[in-house]
Amino acid sequence: METIRLLILGSGPAGYTAGIYAGRAGLAPVICEGLQPGGQLTTTTEIENFPGYPDGVDANEMMSQLRRQAERFGAVVRSRIATAVDLNKAPYCITFDDGSQVACHTLIIATGATAKYLGLPDETKYQGMGVSACATCDGFFYRRKRVAVVGGGDTACEEADYLATLAEKVFMIVRKPFLRASQAMQDRVKNNPKIEILFETNTVGLFGENGVEGAHLVFRKGETDERHYDLPIDGFFLAIGHTPNSQLFLPNVKIDEQGYIITEGATPRTSVPGVFAAGDVADPHYRQAITAAASGCKAALEAQRYLSEKGL
Ligand code: NDP
């Protein structure tokens, strides 16, 4: 079996930044792209808040630049998905979807997070037929149509705002009587005439012949004035948060009750020696490209230190 000094799982800003630092340190890291090459950012269009791009940058363009930068320093990028991980003894053995295996002295987990769904059977039934968790990926199909976005956080507001540039009408389905998003995003959606916010509303089902034609909604569920009604829509977008992709590393790597990998203080060290976590998989708070990149840098520096202390 091939034995390498550093394996990086994930190809978002955390994975590639770890690759840049580890490459420059001469660790010849291998980066496995995982399920979503380029990470979650590739599902958005333009990034306006990454330092160094005063005019914004296309998300896919930025990720391909990060990849090139990592490769320039010797990182090898493989298009593989890890399917099994043995962290019982070092070097750690990782198995991939093509059946290949790699032993690594250090591992950086930068596997990110995945969009959450409500758990309604109709979400599965209409997946790709009107149900989506990515407005920027699928919004194009809803030009001049009616869509709904579920959620009241920053993501939901961003998605609603983006969809309003394409769709005829955008509803936000919010279970609480208020939005959780930042004030700036709240103002943006509240001032957009195409967006209507349905507060205290839950979705209990979807309907339609060959795709979504509407949602079954409940206003003030469980209250005396509870009201059931149907909202005609063509698209149903989920924006209710994310689940960290940490399951593969259990039980060795410790996670919190939401599934985020627990790291030691402000370091990227996990509960397993030589195994580090970077980016959204270990970040319940910030979840920004820049904070993911920073943690990728820290993870690479820690891996370098660990290898040098062990004389590997
Ligand atoms: P959040 O956790 O902030 O918001 C999730 C939203 O979905 C909440 O309104 C929540 O409702 C709702 N929700 C959750 N579960 C359900 C459910 N089962 N049914 C109905 N509604 C549900 O997630 P986000 O993805 O919006 O944001 C995550 C983090 O990323 C935040 O810190 C955010 O600020 C940040 N972010 C920053 C951006 C930026 O700076 N440009 C852009 C996007 C995100 P409730 O309030 O009732 O819990």
Tab-separated table of N, CA, C and O in Angstrom, residues 104-152:
chain	number	residue	atom	x	y	z
A	104	CYS	N	-1.526	6.969	5.617
A	104	CYS	CA	-0.986	8.321	5.792
A	104	CYS	C	-0.545	8.531	7.234
A	104	CYS	O	-1.180	8.043	8.162
A	105	HIS	N	0.577	9.247	7.388
A	105	HIS	CA	1.068	9.550	8.738
A	105	HIS	C	0.250	10.665	9.380
A	105	HIS	O	0.065	10.685	10.590
A	106	THR	N	-0.201	11.605	8.555
A	106	THR	CA	-1.095	12.647	9.074
A	106	THR	C	-2.282	12.798	8.116
A	106	THR	O	-2.179	12.512	6.919
A	107	LEU	N	-3.389	13.259	8.697
A	107	LEU	CA	-4.626	13.404	7.917
A	107	LEU	C	-5.265	14.753	8.256
A	107	LEU	O	-5.371	15.111	9.430
A	108	ILE	N	-5.655	15.486	7.220
A	108	ILE	CA	-6.438	16.707	7.443
A	108	ILE	C	-7.848	16.462	6.913
A	108	ILE	O	-8.040	16.166	5.731
A	109	ILE	N	-8.807	16.549	7.816
A	109	ILE	CA	-10.213	16.358	7.437
A	109	ILE	C	-10.781	17.727	7.075
A	109	ILE	O	-10.896	18.613	7.926
A	110	ALA	N	-11.088	17.900	5.798
A	110	ALA	CA	-11.648	19.179	5.326
A	110	ALA	C	-12.851	18.846	4.452
A	110	ALA	O	-12.979	19.323	3.324
A	111	THR	N	-13.703	17.988	5.006
A	111	THR	CA	-14.809	17.421	4.217
A	111	THR	C	-16.066	18.298	4.197
A	111	THR	O	-17.064	17.923	3.578
A	112	GLY	N	-16.033	19.430	4.895
A	112	GLY	CA	-17.125	20.386	4.771
A	112	GLY	C	-18.443	19.948	5.391
A	112	GLY	O	-18.481	19.121	6.310
A	113	ALA	N	-19.505	20.488	4.863
A	113	ALA	CA	-20.844	20.230	5.389
A	113	ALA	C	-21.828	20.094	4.227
A	113	ALA	O	-21.550	20.542	3.121
A	114	THR	N	-22.955	19.462	4.511
A	114	THR	CA	-23.966	19.215	3.470
A	114	THR	C	-25.300	19.852	3.866
A	114	THR	O	-25.659	19.847	5.050
A	115	ALA	N	-26.016	20.360	2.869
A	115	ALA	CA	-27.293	21.035	3.139
A	115	ALA	C	-28.300	20.104	3.820
A	115	ALA	O	-28.393	18.930	3.492
A	116	LYS	N	-29.061	20.684	4.753
A	116	LYS	CA	-30.106	19.913	5.461
A	116	LYS	C	-31.437	19.997	4.714
A	116	LYS	O	-31.732	21.010	4.077
A	117	TYR	N	-32.227	18.957	4.891
A	117	TYR	CA	-33.595	18.931	4.344
A	117	TYR	C	-34.576	18.834	5.509
A	117	TYR	O	-34.182	18.475	6.623
A	118	LEU	N	-35.850	19.104	5.258
A	118	LEU	CA	-36.848	19.042	6.328
A	118	LEU	C	-37.133	17.611	6.755
A	118	LEU	O	-37.577	17.356	7.865
A	119	GLY	N	-36.923	16.673	5.825
A	119	GLY	CA	-37.208	15.266	6.128
A	119	GLY	C	-38.583	14.836	5.637
A	119	GLY	O	-39.087	13.784	6.044
A	120	LEU	N	-39.184	15.607	4.767
A	120	LEU	CA	-40.498	15.229	4.215
A	120	LEU	C	-40.309	14.224	3.078
A	120	LEU	O	-39.425	14.417	2.242
A	121	PRO	N	-41.140	13.187	3.013
A	121	PRO	CA	-41.024	12.241	1.886
A	121	PRO	C	-41.134	12.954	0.532
A	121	PRO	O	-40.485	12.558	-0.432
A	122	ASP	N	-41.919	14.033	0.479
A	122	ASP	CA	-42.089	14.760	-0.783
A	122	ASP	C	-40.798	15.405	-1.280
A	122	ASP	O	-40.646	15.654	-2.472
A	123	GLU	N	-39.863	15.705	-0.355
A	123	GLU	CA	-38.589	16.291	-0.796
A	123	GLU	C	-37.831	15.290	-1.653
A	123	GLU	O	-37.193	15.653	-2.635
A	124	THR	N	-37.917	14.024	-1.282
A	124	THR	CA	-37.256	12.975	-2.061
A	124	THR	C	-38.017	12.756	-3.361
A	124	THR	O	-37.426	12.667	-4.437
A	125	LYS	N	-39.340	12.695	-3.244
A	125	LYS	CA	-40.178	12.450	-4.418
A	125	LYS	C	-39.923	13.486	-5.519
A	125	LYS	O	-39.860	13.148	-6.697
A	126	TYR	N	-39.768	14.753	-5.121
A	126	TYR	CA	-39.630	15.821	-6.117
A	126	TYR	C	-38.183	16.322	-6.267
A	126	TYR	O	-37.961	17.394	-6.809
A	127	GLN	N	-37.213	15.551	-5.761
A	127	GLN	CA	-35.811	15.971	-5.880
A	127	GLN	C	-35.455	16.106	-7.362
A	127	GLN	O	-35.689	15.197	-8.146
A	128	GLY	N	-34.933	17.241	-7.727
A	128	GLY	CA	-34.606	17.486	-9.142
A	128	GLY	C	-35.836	17.783	-9.986
A	128	GLY	O	-35.736	17.982	-11.197
A	129	MET	N	-36.997	17.810	-9.351
A	129	MET	CA	-38.250	18.108	-10.078
A	129	MET	C	-38.954	19.271	-9.382
A	129	MET	O	-40.181	19.331	-9.311
A	130	GLY	N	-38.139	20.170	-8.858
A	130	GLY	CA	-38.719	21.339	-8.186
A	130	GLY	C	-38.175	21.534	-6.783
A	130	GLY	O	-38.365	22.583	-6.193
A	131	VAL	N	-37.474	20.508	-6.261
A	131	VAL	CA	-36.881	20.647	-4.929
A	131	VAL	C	-35.367	20.793	-5.091
A	131	VAL	O	-34.740	20.030	-5.816
A	132	SER	N	-34.801	21.783	-4.409
A	132	SER	CA	-33.361	22.025	-4.519
A	132	SER	C	-32.838	22.609	-3.217
A	132	SER	O	-33.588	23.232	-2.465
A	133	ALA	N	-31.553	22.405	-2.957
A	133	ALA	CA	-30.930	23.044	-1.794
A	133	ALA	C	-29.881	24.043	-2.258
A	133	ALA	O	-29.024	24.448	-1.492
A	134	CYS	N	-29.965	24.437	-3.517
A	134	CYS	CA	-28.974	25.374	-4.032
A	134	CYS	C	-29.596	26.301	-5.071
A	134	CYS	O	-29.753	25.932	-6.238
A	135	ALA	N	-29.942	27.493	-4.632
A	135	ALA	CA	-30.599	28.446	-5.537
A	135	ALA	C	-29.692	28.836	-6.686
A	135	ALA	O	-30.140	28.971	-7.822
A	136	THR	N	-28.408	29.013	-6.376
A	136	THR	CA	-27.516	29.461	-7.449
A	136	THR	C	-27.273	28.370	-8.488
A	136	THR	O	-26.940	28.664	-9.628
A	137	CYS	N	-27.441	27.098	-8.062
A	137	CYS	CA	-27.273	26.010	-9.049
A	137	CYS	C	-28.518	25.914	-9.926
A	137	CYS	O	-28.420	25.698	-11.126
A	138	ASP	N	-29.691	26.028	-9.315
A	138	ASP	CA	-30.927	25.676	-10.023
A	138	ASP	C	-31.864	26.851	-10.303
A	138	ASP	O	-32.878	26.675	-10.976
A	139	GLY	N	-31.522	28.017	-9.786
A	139	GLY	CA	-32.399	29.179	-9.926
A	139	GLY	C	-32.752	29.496	-11.372
A	139	GLY	O	-33.873	29.917	-11.681
A	140	PHE	N	-31.793	29.248	-12.246
A	140	PHE	CA	-31.952	29.533	-13.669
A	140	PHE	C	-33.229	28.915	-14.244
A	140	PHE	O	-33.854	29.456	-15.136
A	141	PHE	N	-33.598	27.737	-13.697
A	141	PHE	CA	-34.777	27.027	-14.221
A	141	PHE	C	-36.098	27.677	-13.811
A	141	PHE	O	-37.158	27.252	-14.229
A	142	TYR	N	-36.011	28.670	-12.936
A	142	TYR	CA	-37.251	29.258	-12.404
A	142	TYR	C	-37.443	30.706	-12.832
A	142	TYR	O	-38.093	31.480	-12.141
A	143	ARG	N	-36.880	31.053	-13.976
A	143	ARG	CA	-37.068	32.400	-14.489
A	143	ARG	C	-38.562	32.665	-14.703
A	143	ARG	O	-39.265	31.828	-15.281
A	144	ARG	N	-38.987	33.798	-14.184
A	144	ARG	CA	-40.396	34.246	-14.295
A	144	ARG	C	-41.385	33.258	-13.671
A	144	ARG	O	-42.533	33.204	-14.041
A	145	LYS	N	-40.892	32.436	-12.725
A	145	LYS	CA	-41.798	31.504	-12.038
A	145	LYS	C	-41.938	31.902	-10.572
A	145	LYS	O	-41.330	32.874	-10.123
A	146	ARG	N	-42.705	31.074	-9.832
A	146	ARG	CA	-42.921	31.345	-8.406
A	146	ARG	C	-42.163	30.311	-7.592
A	146	ARG	O	-42.304	29.108	-7.834
A	147	VAL	N	-41.377	30.779	-6.655
A	147	VAL	CA	-40.579	29.836	-5.853
A	147	VAL	C	-40.708	30.172	-4.370
A	147	VAL	O	-41.122	31.271	-4.006
A	148	ALA	N	-40.337	29.194	-3.532
A	148	ALA	CA	-40.292	29.427	-2.087
A	148	ALA	C	-38.933	29.006	-1.564
A	148	ALA	O	-38.329	28.049	-2.064
A	149	VAL	N	-38.459	29.739	-0.566
A	149	VAL	CA	-37.207	29.398	0.112
A	149	VAL	C	-37.558	29.131	1.567
A	149	VAL	O	-38.228	29.958	2.203
A	150	VAL	N	-37.133	27.998	2.091
A	150	VAL	CA	-37.407	27.678	3.499
A	150	VAL	C	-36.211	28.097	4.340
A	150	VAL	O	-35.071	27.749	4.024
A	151	GLY	N	-36.487	28.821	5.439
A	151	GLY	CA	-35.414	29.230	6.345
A	151	GLY	C	-35.428	30.730	6.559
A	151	GLY	O	-35.962	31.477	5.724
A	152	GLY	N	-34.828	31.154	7.670
A	152	GLY	CA	-34.813	32.579	7.983
A	152	GLY	C	-33.434	33.080	8.357
A	152	GLY	O	-33.284	34.131	8.972
